[in-house]
Amino acid sequence: ETGVTQSPTHLIKTRGQQVTLRCSSQSGHNTVSWYQQALGQGPQFIFQYYREEENGRGNFPPRFSGLQFPNYSSELNVNALELDDSALYLCASSGGTSANQETQYFGPGTRLLVL
Amino acid sequence: AQSVTQLGSHVSVSEGALVLLRCNYSSSVPPYLFWYVQYPNQGLQLLLKYTTGATLVKGINGFEAEFKKSETSFHLTKPSAHMSDAAEYFCAVITGFQKLVFGTGTRLLVSP
C-alpha cells in the first residue's frame, strides 16, 4: 500500500507568480484535504475534495484553488503569490474503510518560498 | 465550533522520564480527537486517535492518550522518553465535514 506522495518537495517563486502543487492520495482513499503550515504554527485547513468536488473550504482567498482527478490525485493552485504564502503545504488523504474513514494520512509536504 | 488548546509550546524531559503533553478541546458534539507527530522537515504522522469506545487509546512508539469528557482533555503520555521522541506534537479535533482543526503544537525536547 503506497502512502501519500507530494511533488515537488521544495519550490522557490517570486511574488505575483503562480504555483501548482501535486498530491497522490493513498490507495483506496477518495478524499484529499490541503493544509498550509506557516513556520512555527499548526496546519490550517485550506480545502477538501471528495470525488472530484470541493467539499469544504477554510478561510483562504479565491486565489487558492484546487482540483481532484478521477484517480483521486489532486492539485493545489495558488495565483498571484504573496510573501505570506511561504509555508509548508500538506496534503492528506482519507476515506478508506468505513472503520477508518475519518482518519487523514499526510504526505511529506511541499515547502514553498516566495521571494 | 471545535477547537483545541495545547498547553506549553515547549516541554523538556530527560531520557527515561515520563512524557506528558496536554491538550484540551472544545466541541459541541462528541469529538473525534487525534495526536500527530512531526519530525523536522517532514509531514505529519498519526500517533493515535479517539473516535468512540475505550477512552484509553494506545498508539505507536509507546504513546497513549486518555479521553476525559468531564475535563474536556486528551493528554498524550509516554512512560519513558527516548531521544528519538524529540519532535513537534499536534493535537487535533475533526469537524463535521472532516476538516482537522489543529492546536499550535508542543515541541518535545529530550536531553540525555
mmCIF file with all atom_site columns, C-alpha atoms in Angstrom:
data_model
loop_
_atom_site.group_PDB
_atom_site.id
_atom_site.type_symbol
_atom_site.label_atom_id
_atom_site.label_alt_id
_atom_site.label_comp_id
_atom_site.label_asym_id
_atom_site.label_entity_id
_atom_site.label_seq_id
_atom_site.pdbx_PDB_ins_code
_atom_site.Cartn_x
_atom_site.Cartn_y
_atom_site.Cartn_z
_atom_site.occupancy
_atom_site.B_iso_or_equiv
_atom_site.pdbx_formal_charge
_atom_site.auth_seq_id
_atom_site.auth_comp_id
_atom_site.auth_asym_id
_atom_site.auth_atom_id
_atom_site.pdbx_PDB_model_num
ATOM 1   C CA . GLU A 1 1   ? 0.000   0.000  0.000   1.00 0.00 ? 1   GLU A CA 1
ATOM 2   C CA . THR A 1 2   ? 1.607   3.254  -1.119  1.00 0.00 ? 2   THR A CA 1
ATOM 3   C CA . GLY A 1 3   ? 1.317   6.290  1.111   1.00 0.00 ? 3   GLY A CA 1
ATOM 4   C CA . VAL A 1 4   ? 0.551   9.885  0.250   1.00 0.00 ? 4   VAL A CA 1
ATOM 5   C CA . THR A 1 5   ? 3.118   11.495 -2.025  1.00 0.00 ? 5   THR A CA 1
ATOM 6   C CA . GLN A 1 6   ? 3.620   15.151 -2.903  1.00 0.00 ? 6   GLN A CA 1
ATOM 7   C CA . SER A 1 7   ? 5.633   16.984 -5.514  1.00 0.00 ? 7   SER A CA 1
ATOM 8   C CA . PRO A 1 8   ? 7.775   18.955 -5.682  1.00 0.00 ? 8   PRO A CA 1
ATOM 9   C CA . THR A 1 9   ? 9.469   18.792 -2.277  1.00 0.00 ? 9   THR A CA 1
ATOM 10  C CA . HIS A 1 10  ? 10.727  22.359 -2.448  1.00 0.00 ? 10  HIS A CA 1
ATOM 11  C CA . LEU A 1 11  ? 9.855   25.339 -4.606  1.00 0.00 ? 11  LEU A CA 1
ATOM 12  C CA . ILE A 1 12  ? 11.029  28.932 -4.864  1.00 0.00 ? 12  ILE A CA 1
ATOM 13  C CA . LYS A 1 13  ? 8.829   31.520 -6.571  1.00 0.00 ? 13  LYS A CA 1
ATOM 14  C CA . THR A 1 14  ? 8.668   35.281 -6.764  1.00 0.00 ? 14  THR A CA 1
ATOM 15  C CA . ARG A 1 15  ? 5.791   37.467 -5.679  1.00 0.00 ? 15  ARG A CA 1
ATOM 16  C CA . GLY A 1 16  ? 2.990   37.613 -8.246  1.00 0.00 ? 16  GLY A CA 1
ATOM 17  C CA . GLN A 1 17  ? 3.798   34.261 -9.844  1.00 0.00 ? 17  GLN A CA 1
ATOM 18  C CA . GLN A 1 18  ? 1.537   31.223 -9.904  1.00 0.00 ? 18  GLN A CA 1
ATOM 19  C CA . VAL A 1 19  ? 2.312   27.768 -8.494  1.00 0.00 ? 19  VAL A CA 1
ATOM 20  C CA . THR A 1 20  ? 0.853   24.274 -8.769  1.00 0.00 ? 20  THR A CA 1
ATOM 21  C CA . LEU A 1 21  ? 1.445   21.637 -6.128  1.00 0.00 ? 21  LEU A CA 1
ATOM 22  C CA . ARG A 1 22  ? 0.571   17.993 -6.622  1.00 0.00 ? 22  ARG A CA 1
ATOM 23  C CA . CYS A 1 23  ? -0.589  15.178 -4.372  1.00 0.00 ? 23  CYS A CA 1
ATOM 24  C CA . SER A 1 24  ? -1.211  11.472 -4.926  1.00 0.00 ? 24  SER A CA 1
ATOM 25  C CA . SER A 1 25  ? -3.563  10.009 -2.363  1.00 0.00 ? 25  SER A CA 1
ATOM 26  C CA . GLN A 1 26  ? -3.123  6.737  -0.550  1.00 0.00 ? 26  GLN A CA 1
ATOM 27  C CA . SER A 1 27  ? -4.504  3.696  -2.336  1.00 0.00 ? 27  SER A CA 1
ATOM 28  C CA . GLY A 1 28  ? -8.238  3.265  -1.659  1.00 0.00 ? 28  GLY A CA 1
ATOM 29  C CA . HIS A 1 29  ? -8.799  6.841  -0.456  1.00 0.00 ? 29  HIS A CA 1
ATOM 30  C CA . ASN A 1 30  ? -11.305 9.116  -2.214  1.00 0.00 ? 30  ASN A CA 1
ATOM 31  C CA . THR A 1 31  ? -10.870 12.320 -0.205  1.00 0.00 ? 31  THR A CA 1
ATOM 32  C CA . VAL A 1 32  ? -7.992  14.797 -0.289  1.00 0.00 ? 32  VAL A CA 1
ATOM 33  C CA . SER A 1 33  ? -7.501  17.725 2.080   1.00 0.00 ? 33  SER A CA 1
ATOM 34  C CA . TRP A 1 34  ? -4.930  20.502 1.784   1.00 0.00 ? 34  TRP A CA 1
ATOM 35  C CA . TYR A 1 35  ? -3.372  22.389 4.698   1.00 0.00 ? 35  TYR A CA 1
ATOM 36  C CA . GLN A 1 36  ? -0.986  25.329 4.964   1.00 0.00 ? 36  GLN A CA 1
ATOM 37  C CA . GLN A 1 37  ? 1.568   25.269 7.785   1.00 0.00 ? 37  GLN A CA 1
ATOM 38  C CA . ALA A 1 38  ? 3.417   28.531 8.346   1.00 0.00 ? 38  ALA A CA 1
ATOM 39  C CA . LEU A 1 39  ? 6.687   28.400 10.246  1.00 0.00 ? 39  LEU A CA 1
ATOM 40  C CA . GLY A 1 40  ? 6.144   27.673 13.924  1.00 0.00 ? 40  GLY A CA 1
ATOM 41  C CA . GLN A 1 41  ? 2.394   27.172 13.600  1.00 0.00 ? 41  GLN A CA 1
ATOM 42  C CA . GLY A 1 42  ? -0.093  24.353 13.329  1.00 0.00 ? 42  GLY A CA 1
ATOM 43  C CA . PRO A 1 43  ? -1.541  23.401 9.946   1.00 0.00 ? 43  PRO A CA 1
ATOM 44  C CA . GLN A 1 44  ? -4.502  25.452 8.699   1.00 0.00 ? 44  GLN A CA 1
ATOM 45  C CA . PHE A 1 45  ? -7.223  23.872 6.562   1.00 0.00 ? 45  PHE A CA 1
ATOM 46  C CA . ILE A 1 46  ? -7.389  25.210 3.000   1.00 0.00 ? 46  ILE A CA 1
ATOM 47  C CA . PHE A 1 47  ? -9.997  22.956 1.344   1.00 0.00 ? 47  PHE A CA 1
ATOM 48  C CA . GLN A 1 48  ? -11.082 19.387 0.809   1.00 0.00 ? 48  GLN A CA 1
ATOM 49  C CA . TYR A 1 49  ? -12.067 17.413 -2.287  1.00 0.00 ? 49  TYR A CA 1
ATOM 50  C CA . TYR A 1 50  ? -14.315 14.383 -2.314  1.00 0.00 ? 50  TYR A CA 1
ATOM 51  C CA . ARG A 1 51  ? -14.876 12.506 -5.565  1.00 0.00 ? 51  ARG A CA 1
ATOM 52  C CA . GLU A 1 52  ? -13.692 15.468 -7.649  1.00 0.00 ? 52  GLU A CA 1
ATOM 53  C CA . GLU A 1 53  ? -15.943 18.046 -5.932  1.00 0.00 ? 53  GLU A CA 1
ATOM 54  C CA . GLU A 1 54  ? -14.905 20.675 -3.376  1.00 0.00 ? 54  GLU A CA 1
ATOM 55  C CA . ASN A 1 55  ? -16.294 19.528 -0.045  1.00 0.00 ? 55  ASN A CA 1
ATOM 56  C CA . GLY A 1 56  ? -15.443 22.369 2.305   1.00 0.00 ? 56  GLY A CA 1
ATOM 57  C CA . ARG A 1 57  ? -13.156 25.368 2.372   1.00 0.00 ? 57  ARG A CA 1
ATOM 58  C CA . GLY A 1 58  ? -11.245 27.197 5.066   1.00 0.00 ? 58  GLY A CA 1
ATOM 59  C CA . ASN A 1 59  ? -10.570 30.896 5.386   1.00 0.00 ? 59  ASN A CA 1
ATOM 60  C CA . PHE A 1 60  ? -8.385  31.272 2.297   1.00 0.00 ? 60  PHE A CA 1
ATOM 61  C CA . PRO A 1 61  ? -8.934  33.677 -0.622  1.00 0.00 ? 61  PRO A CA 1
ATOM 62  C CA . PRO A 1 62  ? -10.141 32.519 -4.066  1.00 0.00 ? 62  PRO A CA 1
ATOM 63  C CA . ARG A 1 63  ? -6.607  32.705 -5.487  1.00 0.00 ? 63  ARG A CA 1
ATOM 64  C CA . PHE A 1 64  ? -6.168  29.349 -3.702  1.00 0.00 ? 64  PHE A CA 1
ATOM 65  C CA . SER A 1 65  ? -7.905  26.788 -5.895  1.00 0.00 ? 65  SER A CA 1
ATOM 66  C CA . GLY A 1 66  ? -7.797  23.064 -6.382  1.00 0.00 ? 66  GLY A CA 1
ATOM 67  C CA . LEU A 1 67  ? -8.682  20.076 -8.471  1.00 0.00 ? 67  LEU A CA 1
ATOM 68  C CA . GLN A 1 68  ? -9.213  16.415 -7.863  1.00 0.00 ? 68  GLN A CA 1
ATOM 69  C CA . PHE A 1 69  ? -8.858  13.924 -10.681 1.00 0.00 ? 69  PHE A CA 1
ATOM 70  C CA . PRO A 1 70  ? -10.718 10.630 -11.338 1.00 0.00 ? 70  PRO A CA 1
ATOM 71  C CA . ASN A 1 71  ? -7.811  8.691  -9.810  1.00 0.00 ? 71  ASN A CA 1
ATOM 72  C CA . TYR A 1 72  ? -8.283  10.870 -6.663  1.00 0.00 ? 72  TYR A CA 1
ATOM 73  C CA . SER A 1 73  ? -4.945  12.645 -7.042  1.00 0.00 ? 73  SER A CA 1
ATOM 74  C CA . SER A 1 74  ? -5.147  16.379 -6.503  1.00 0.00 ? 74  SER A CA 1
ATOM 75  C CA . GLU A 1 75  ? -3.609  19.752 -7.305  1.00 0.00 ? 75  GLU A CA 1
ATOM 76  C CA . LEU A 1 76  ? -3.402  22.946 -5.300  1.00 0.00 ? 76  LEU A CA 1
ATOM 77  C CA . ASN A 1 77  ? -3.011  26.113 -7.354  1.00 0.00 ? 77  ASN A CA 1
ATOM 78  C CA . VAL A 1 78  ? -2.073  29.467 -5.913  1.00 0.00 ? 78  VAL A CA 1
ATOM 79  C CA . ASN A 1 79  ? -2.243  32.576 -8.102  1.00 0.00 ? 79  ASN A CA 1
ATOM 80  C CA . ALA A 1 80  ? -0.682  35.973 -7.515  1.00 0.00 ? 80  ALA A CA 1
ATOM 81  C CA . LEU A 1 81  ? 1.714   34.691 -4.884  1.00 0.00 ? 81  LEU A CA 1
ATOM 82  C CA . GLU A 1 82  ? 2.342   36.838 -1.834  1.00 0.00 ? 82  GLU A CA 1
ATOM 83  C CA . LEU A 1 83  ? 5.242   36.726 0.591   1.00 0.00 ? 83  LEU A CA 1
ATOM 84  C CA . ASP A 1 84  ? 2.918   35.361 3.306   1.00 0.00 ? 84  ASP A CA 1
ATOM 85  C CA . ASP A 1 85  ? 2.198   32.310 1.151   1.00 0.00 ? 85  ASP A CA 1
ATOM 86  C CA . SER A 1 86  ? 5.635   30.989 2.104   1.00 0.00 ? 86  SER A CA 1
ATOM 87  C CA . ALA A 1 87  ? 4.844   27.836 4.073   1.00 0.00 ? 87  ALA A CA 1
ATOM 88  C CA . LEU A 1 88  ? 4.792   24.069 4.116   1.00 0.00 ? 88  LEU A CA 1
ATOM 89  C CA . TYR A 1 89  ? 1.802   22.800 2.147   1.00 0.00 ? 89  TYR A CA 1
ATOM 90  C CA . LEU A 1 90  ? 0.489   19.462 3.335   1.00 0.00 ? 90  LEU A CA 1
ATOM 91  C CA . CYS A 1 91  ? -1.820  17.100 1.550   1.00 0.00 ? 91  CYS A CA 1
ATOM 92  C CA . ALA A 1 92  ? -3.799  14.458 3.441   1.00 0.00 ? 92  ALA A CA 1
ATOM 93  C CA . SER A 1 93  ? -5.919  11.624 2.117   1.00 0.00 ? 93  SER A CA 1
ATOM 94  C CA . SER A 1 94  ? -8.766  9.817  3.811   1.00 0.00 ? 94  SER A CA 1
ATOM 95  C CA . GLY A 1 95  ? -11.917 7.844  3.114   1.00 0.00 ? 95  GLY A CA 1
ATOM 96  C CA . GLY A 1 96  ? -10.649 4.308  3.299   1.00 0.00 ? 96  GLY A CA 1
ATOM 97  C CA . THR A 1 97  ? -12.517 1.576  5.144   1.00 0.00 ? 97  THR A CA 1
ATOM 98  C CA . SER A 1 98  ? -15.685 2.585  6.975   1.00 0.00 ? 98  SER A CA 1
ATOM 99  C CA . ALA A 1 99  ? -13.969 1.909  10.285  1.00 0.00 ? 99  ALA A CA 1
ATOM 100 C CA . ASN A 1 100 ? -11.201 4.344  9.427   1.00 0.00 ? 100 ASN A CA 1
ATOM 101 C CA . GLN A 1 101 ? -12.902 6.833  7.149   1.00 0.00 ? 101 GLN A CA 1
ATOM 102 C CA . GLU A 1 102 ? -12.234 9.946  9.206   1.00 0.00 ? 102 GLU A CA 1
ATOM 103 C CA . THR A 1 103 ? -8.510  9.399  9.623   1.00 0.00 ? 103 THR A CA 1
ATOM 104 C CA . GLN A 1 104 ? -6.316  11.640 7.492   1.00 0.00 ? 104 GLN A CA 1
ATOM 105 C CA . TYR A 1 105 ? -2.894  10.466 6.392   1.00 0.00 ? 105 TYR A CA 1
ATOM 106 C CA . PHE A 1 106 ? -0.405  13.130 5.458   1.00 0.00 ? 106 PHE A CA 1
ATOM 107 C CA . GLY A 1 107 ? 2.209   13.399 2.783   1.00 0.00 ? 107 GLY A CA 1
ATOM 108 C CA . PRO A 1 108 ? 5.691   14.815 3.373   1.00 0.00 ? 108 PRO A CA 1
ATOM 109 C CA . GLY A 1 109 ? 4.681   18.287 2.212   1.00 0.00 ? 109 GLY A CA 1
ATOM 110 C CA . THR A 1 110 ? 5.914   20.850 -0.280  1.00 0.00 ? 110 THR A CA 1
ATOM 111 C CA . ARG A 1 111 ? 7.913   23.733 1.116   1.00 0.00 ? 111 ARG A CA 1
ATOM 112 C CA . LEU A 1 112 ? 7.168   26.921 -0.817  1.00 0.00 ? 112 LEU A CA 1
ATOM 113 C CA . LEU A 1 113 ? 9.316   30.014 -0.514  1.00 0.00 ? 113 LEU A CA 1
ATOM 114 C CA . VAL A 1 114 ? 8.052   33.245 -2.063  1.00 0.00 ? 114 VAL A CA 1
ATOM 115 C CA . LEU A 1 115 ? 10.646  35.968 -2.613  1.00 0.00 ? 115 LEU A CA 1
ATOM 116 C CA . ALA B 2 1   ? -17.024 25.446 16.635  1.00 0.00 ? 1   ALA B CA 1
ATOM 117 C CA . GLN B 2 2   ? -14.500 22.826 17.519  1.00 0.00 ? 2   GLN B CA 1
ATOM 118 C CA . SER B 2 3   ? -11.053 23.857 18.747  1.00 0.00 ? 3   SER B CA 1
ATOM 119 C CA . VAL B 2 4   ? -8.091  22.506 20.681  1.00 0.00 ? 4   VAL B CA 1
ATOM 120 C CA . THR B 2 5   ? -5.671  24.156 23.066  1.00 0.00 ? 5   THR B CA 1
ATOM 121 C CA . GLN B 2 6   ? -2.228  22.771 23.722  1.00 0.00 ? 6   GLN B CA 1
ATOM 122 C CA . LEU B 2 7   ? -0.679  23.955 26.953  1.00 0.00 ? 7   LEU B CA 1
ATOM 123 C CA . GLY B 2 8   ? 3.043   24.607 26.690  1.00 0.00 ? 8   GLY B CA 1
ATOM 124 C CA . SER B 2 9   ? 4.783   25.390 23.434  1.00 0.00 ? 9   SER B CA 1
ATOM 125 C CA . HIS B 2 10  ? 7.882   23.566 24.694  1.00 0.00 ? 10  HIS B CA 1
ATOM 126 C CA . VAL B 2 11  ? 8.257   20.625 27.069  1.00 0.00 ? 11  VAL B CA 1
ATOM 127 C CA . SER B 2 12  ? 11.673  19.389 28.183  1.00 0.00 ? 12  SER B CA 1
ATOM 128 C CA . VAL B 2 13  ? 12.284  15.972 29.713  1.00 0.00 ? 13  VAL B CA 1
ATOM 129 C CA . SER B 2 14  ? 15.258  13.766 30.422  1.00 0.00 ? 14  SER B CA 1
ATOM 130 C CA . GLU B 2 15  ? 15.682  10.473 28.641  1.00 0.00 ? 15  GLU B CA 1
ATOM 131 C CA . GLY B 2 16  ? 13.744  7.836  30.573  1.00 0.00 ? 16  GLY B CA 1
ATOM 132 C CA . ALA B 2 17  ? 11.382  10.339 32.199  1.00 0.00 ? 17  ALA B CA 1
ATOM 133 C CA . LEU B 2 18  ? 7.619   10.499 31.816  1.00 0.00 ? 18  LEU B CA 1
ATOM 134 C CA . VAL B 2 19  ? 6.306   12.481 28.853  1.00 0.00 ? 19  VAL B CA 1
ATOM 135 C CA . LEU B 2 20  ? 3.058   14.421 29.342  1.00 0.00 ? 20  LEU B CA 1
ATOM 136 C CA . LEU B 2 21  ? 1.741   16.704 26.597  1.00 0.00 ? 21  LEU B CA 1
ATOM 137 C CA . ARG B 2 22  ? -1.513  18.472 27.355  1.00 0.00 ? 22  ARG B CA 1
ATOM 138 C CA . CYS B 2 23  ? -4.476  19.015 25.056  1.00 0.00 ? 23  CYS B CA 1
ATOM 139 C CA . ASN B 2 24  ? -7.900  20.406 25.868  1.00 0.00 ? 24  ASN B CA 1
ATOM 140 C CA . TYR B 2 25  ? -10.692 20.530 23.347  1.00 0.00 ? 25  TYR B CA 1
ATOM 141 C CA . SER B 2 26  ? -13.888 22.431 22.776  1.00 0.00 ? 26  SER B CA 1
ATOM 142 C CA . SER B 2 27  ? -16.644 20.752 20.830  1.00 0.00 ? 27  SER B CA 1
ATOM 143 C CA . SER B 2 28  ? -20.417 20.985 20.660  1.00 0.00 ? 28  SER B CA 1
ATOM 144 C CA . VAL B 2 29  ? -20.662 17.387 19.502  1.00 0.00 ? 29  VAL B CA 1
ATOM 145 C CA . PRO B 2 30  ? -18.862 14.209 20.609  1.00 0.00 ? 30  PRO B CA 1
ATOM 146 C CA . PRO B 2 31  ? -15.353 14.813 19.312  1.00 0.00 ? 31  PRO B CA 1
ATOM 147 C CA . TYR B 2 32  ? -13.013 12.734 17.260  1.00 0.00 ? 32  TYR B CA 1
ATOM 148 C CA . LEU B 2 33  ? -9.517  13.547 18.554  1.00 0.00 ? 33  LEU B CA 1
ATOM 149 C CA . PHE B 2 34  ? -6.081  12.911 17.125  1.00 0.00 ? 34  PHE B CA 1
ATOM 150 C CA . TRP B 2 35  ? -2.418  13.266 18.007  1.00 0.00 ? 35  TRP B CA 1
ATOM 151 C CA . TYR B 2 36  ? 0.097   13.714 15.208  1.00 0.00 ? 36  TYR B CA 1
ATOM 152 C CA . VAL B 2 37  ? 3.890   13.954 15.388  1.00 0.00 ? 37  VAL B CA 1
ATOM 153 C CA . GLN B 2 38  ? 6.068   15.987 13.064  1.00 0.00 ? 38  GLN B CA 1
ATOM 154 C CA . TYR B 2 39  ? 9.796   15.437 12.785  1.00 0.00 ? 39  TYR B CA 1
ATOM 155 C CA . PRO B 2 40  ? 11.947  18.244 11.357  1.00 0.00 ? 40  PRO B CA 1
ATOM 156 C CA . ASN B 2 41  ? 11.300  18.939 7.681   1.00 0.00 ? 41  ASN B CA 1
ATOM 157 C CA . GLN B 2 42  ? 8.708   16.177 7.439   1.00 0.00 ? 42  GLN B CA 1
ATOM 158 C CA . GLY B 2 43  ? 4.945   15.787 7.196   1.00 0.00 ? 43  GLY B CA 1
ATOM 159 C CA . LEU B 2 44  ? 2.605   14.680 9.972   1.00 0.00 ? 44  LEU B CA 1
ATOM 160 C CA . GLN B 2 45  ? 2.490   11.113 11.221  1.00 0.00 ? 45  GLN B CA 1
ATOM 161 C CA . LEU B 2 46  ? -0.571  9.790  13.044  1.00 0.00 ? 46  LEU B CA 1
ATOM 162 C CA . LEU B 2 47  ? 0.268   8.700  16.587  1.00 0.00 ? 47  LEU B CA 1
ATOM 163 C CA . LEU B 2 48  ? -3.195  7.729  17.798  1.00 0.00 ? 48  LEU B CA 1
ATOM 164 C CA . LYS B 2 49  ? -6.864  8.666  17.636  1.00 0.00 ? 49  LYS B CA 1
ATOM 165 C CA . TYR B 2 50  ? -10.038 8.561  19.689  1.00 0.00 ? 50  TYR B CA 1
ATOM 166 C CA . THR B 2 51  ? -13.386 8.149  17.974  1.00 0.00 ? 51  THR B CA 1
ATOM 167 C CA . THR B 2 52  ? -15.705 6.102  20.179  1.00 0.00 ? 52  THR B CA 1
ATOM 168 C CA . GLY B 2 53  ? -15.407 3.274  22.674  1.00 0.00 ? 53  GLY B CA 1
ATOM 169 C CA . ALA B 2 54  ? -12.471 2.788  25.022  1.00 0.00 ? 54  ALA B CA 1
ATOM 170 C CA . THR B 2 55  ? -11.273 6.109  26.410  1.00 0.00 ? 55  THR B CA 1
ATOM 171 C CA . LEU B 2 56  ? -7.654  4.984  26.850  1.00 0.00 ? 56  LEU B CA 1
ATOM 172 C CA . VAL B 2 57  ? -6.131  4.821  23.418  1.00 0.00 ? 57  VAL B CA 1
ATOM 173 C CA . LYS B 2 58  ? -2.770  3.261  22.621  1.00 0.00 ? 58  LYS B CA 1
ATOM 174 C CA . GLY B 2 59  ? -0.717  4.446  19.698  1.00 0.00 ? 59  GLY B CA 1
ATOM 175 C CA . ILE B 2 60  ? 2.605   3.894  18.048  1.00 0.00 ? 60  ILE B CA 1
ATOM 176 C CA . ASN B 2 61  ? 6.026   4.250  19.662  1.00 0.00 ? 61  ASN B CA 1
ATOM 177 C CA . GLY B 2 62  ? 4.669   3.572  23.167  1.00 0.00 ? 62  GLY B CA 1
ATOM 178 C CA . PHE B 2 63  ? 2.421   6.631  23.333  1.00 0.00 ? 63  PHE B CA 1
ATOM 179 C CA . GLU B 2 64  ? -1.089  6.620  24.738  1.00 0.00 ? 64  GLU B CA 1
ATOM 180 C CA . ALA B 2 65  ? -3.803  9.168  25.454  1.00 0.00 ? 65  ALA B CA 1
ATOM 181 C CA . GLU B 2 66  ? -6.907  9.214  27.592  1.00 0.00 ? 66  GLU B CA 1
ATOM 182 C CA . PHE B 2 67  ? -10.144 10.903 26.578  1.00 0.00 ? 67  PHE B CA 1
ATOM 183 C CA . LYS B 2 68  ? -11.733 12.566 29.617  1.00 0.00 ? 68  LYS B CA 1
ATOM 184 C CA . LYS B 2 69  ? -15.077 14.087 28.756  1.00 0.00 ? 69  LYS B CA 1
ATOM 185 C CA . SER B 2 70  ? -15.551 15.674 32.186  1.00 0.00 ? 70  SER B CA 1
ATOM 186 C CA . GLU B 2 71  ? -12.254 17.537 31.814  1.00 0.00 ? 71  GLU B CA 1
ATOM 187 C CA . THR B 2 72  ? -12.528 18.036 28.010  1.00 0.00 ? 72  THR B CA 1
ATOM 188 C CA . SER B 2 73  ? -8.978  16.721 27.791  1.00 0.00 ? 73  SER B CA 1
ATOM 189 C CA . PHE B 2 74  ? -6.980  14.341 25.629  1.00 0.00 ? 74  PHE B CA 1
ATOM 190 C CA . HIS B 2 75  ? -3.480  14.402 27.102  1.00 0.00 ? 75  HIS B CA 1
ATOM 191 C CA . LEU B 2 76  ? -0.670  12.399 25.490  1.00 0.00 ? 76  LEU B CA 1
ATOM 192 C CA . THR B 2 77  ? 1.680   10.354 27.656  1.00 0.00 ? 77  THR B CA 1
ATOM 193 C CA . LYS B 2 78  ? 4.634   8.012  27.367  1.00 0.00 ? 78  LYS B CA 1
ATOM 194 C CA . PRO B 2 79  ? 6.139   6.327  30.431  1.00 0.00 ? 79  PRO B CA 1
ATOM 195 C CA . SER B 2 80  ? 9.770   6.635  29.369  1.00 0.00 ? 80  SER B CA 1
ATOM 196 C CA . ALA B 2 81  ? 11.111  9.206  26.901  1.00 0.00 ? 81  ALA B CA 1
ATOM 197 C CA . HIS B 2 82  ? 13.623  8.268  24.259  1.00 0.00 ? 82  HIS B CA 1
ATOM 198 C CA . MET B 2 83  ? 15.905  10.621 22.374  1.00 0.00 ? 83  MET B CA 1
ATOM 199 C CA . SER B 2 84  ? 14.072  9.726  19.169  1.00 0.00 ? 84  SER B CA 1
ATOM 200 C CA . ASP B 2 85  ? 10.836  11.179 20.620  1.00 0.00 ? 85  ASP B CA 1
ATOM 201 C CA . ALA B 2 86  ? 12.144  14.724 20.174  1.00 0.00 ? 86  ALA B CA 1
ATOM 202 C CA . ALA B 2 87  ? 9.719   16.311 17.697  1.00 0.00 ? 87  ALA B CA 1
ATOM 203 C CA . GLU B 2 88  ? 6.702   18.617 17.391  1.00 0.00 ? 88  GLU B CA 1
ATOM 204 C CA . TYR B 2 89  ? 3.407   17.157 18.568  1.00 0.00 ? 89  TYR B CA 1
ATOM 205 C CA . PHE B 2 90  ? -0.006  18.366 17.410  1.00 0.00 ? 90  PHE B CA 1
ATOM 206 C CA . CYS B 2 91  ? -3.384  17.650 18.912  1.00 0.00 ? 91  CYS B CA 1
ATOM 207 C CA . ALA B 2 92  ? -6.346  17.945 16.532  1.00 0.00 ? 92  ALA B CA 1
ATOM 208 C CA . VAL B 2 93  ? -10.118 17.640 16.508  1.00 0.00 ? 93  VAL B CA 1
ATOM 209 C CA . ILE B 2 94  ? -12.210 16.859 13.459  1.00 0.00 ? 94  ILE B CA 1
ATOM 210 C CA . THR B 2 95  ? -15.239 18.900 12.443  1.00 0.00 ? 95  THR B CA 1
ATOM 211 C CA . GLY B 2 96  ? -18.446 17.751 10.856  1.00 0.00 ? 96  GLY B CA 1
ATOM 212 C CA . PHE B 2 97  ? -17.190 17.739 7.307   1.00 0.00 ? 97  PHE B CA 1
ATOM 213 C CA . GLN B 2 98  ? -13.868 16.069 8.024   1.00 0.00 ? 98  GLN B CA 1
ATOM 214 C CA . LYS B 2 99  ? -11.775 19.207 8.491   1.00 0.00 ? 99  LYS B CA 1
ATOM 215 C CA . LEU B 2 100 ? -8.976  18.839 11.040  1.00 0.00 ? 100 LEU B CA 1
ATOM 216 C CA . VAL B 2 101 ? -8.507  21.737 13.451  1.00 0.00 ? 101 VAL B CA 1
ATOM 217 C CA . PHE B 2 102 ? -5.038  21.692 14.976  1.00 0.00 ? 102 PHE B CA 1
ATOM 218 C CA . GLY B 2 103 ? -3.570  23.114 18.121  1.00 0.00 ? 103 GLY B CA 1
ATOM 219 C CA . THR B 2 104 ? -0.479  25.284 17.986  1.00 0.00 ? 104 THR B CA 1
ATOM 220 C CA . GLY B 2 105 ? 1.807   22.371 18.729  1.00 0.00 ? 105 GLY B CA 1
ATOM 221 C CA . THR B 2 106 ? 4.181   21.375 21.524  1.00 0.00 ? 106 THR B CA 1
ATOM 222 C CA . ARG B 2 107 ? 7.868   20.872 20.889  1.00 0.00 ? 107 ARG B CA 1
ATOM 223 C CA . LEU B 2 108 ? 9.249   17.997 22.943  1.00 0.00 ? 108 LEU B CA 1
ATOM 224 C CA . LEU B 2 109 ? 12.916  18.255 23.856  1.00 0.00 ? 109 LEU B CA 1
ATOM 225 C CA . VAL B 2 110 ? 14.666  15.172 25.261  1.00 0.00 ? 110 VAL B CA 1
ATOM 226 C CA . SER B 2 111 ? 18.013  15.523 26.989  1.00 0.00 ? 111 SER B CA 1
ATOM 227 C CA . PRO B 2 112 ? 20.434  12.680 27.722  1.00 0.00 ? 112 PRO B CA 1
#
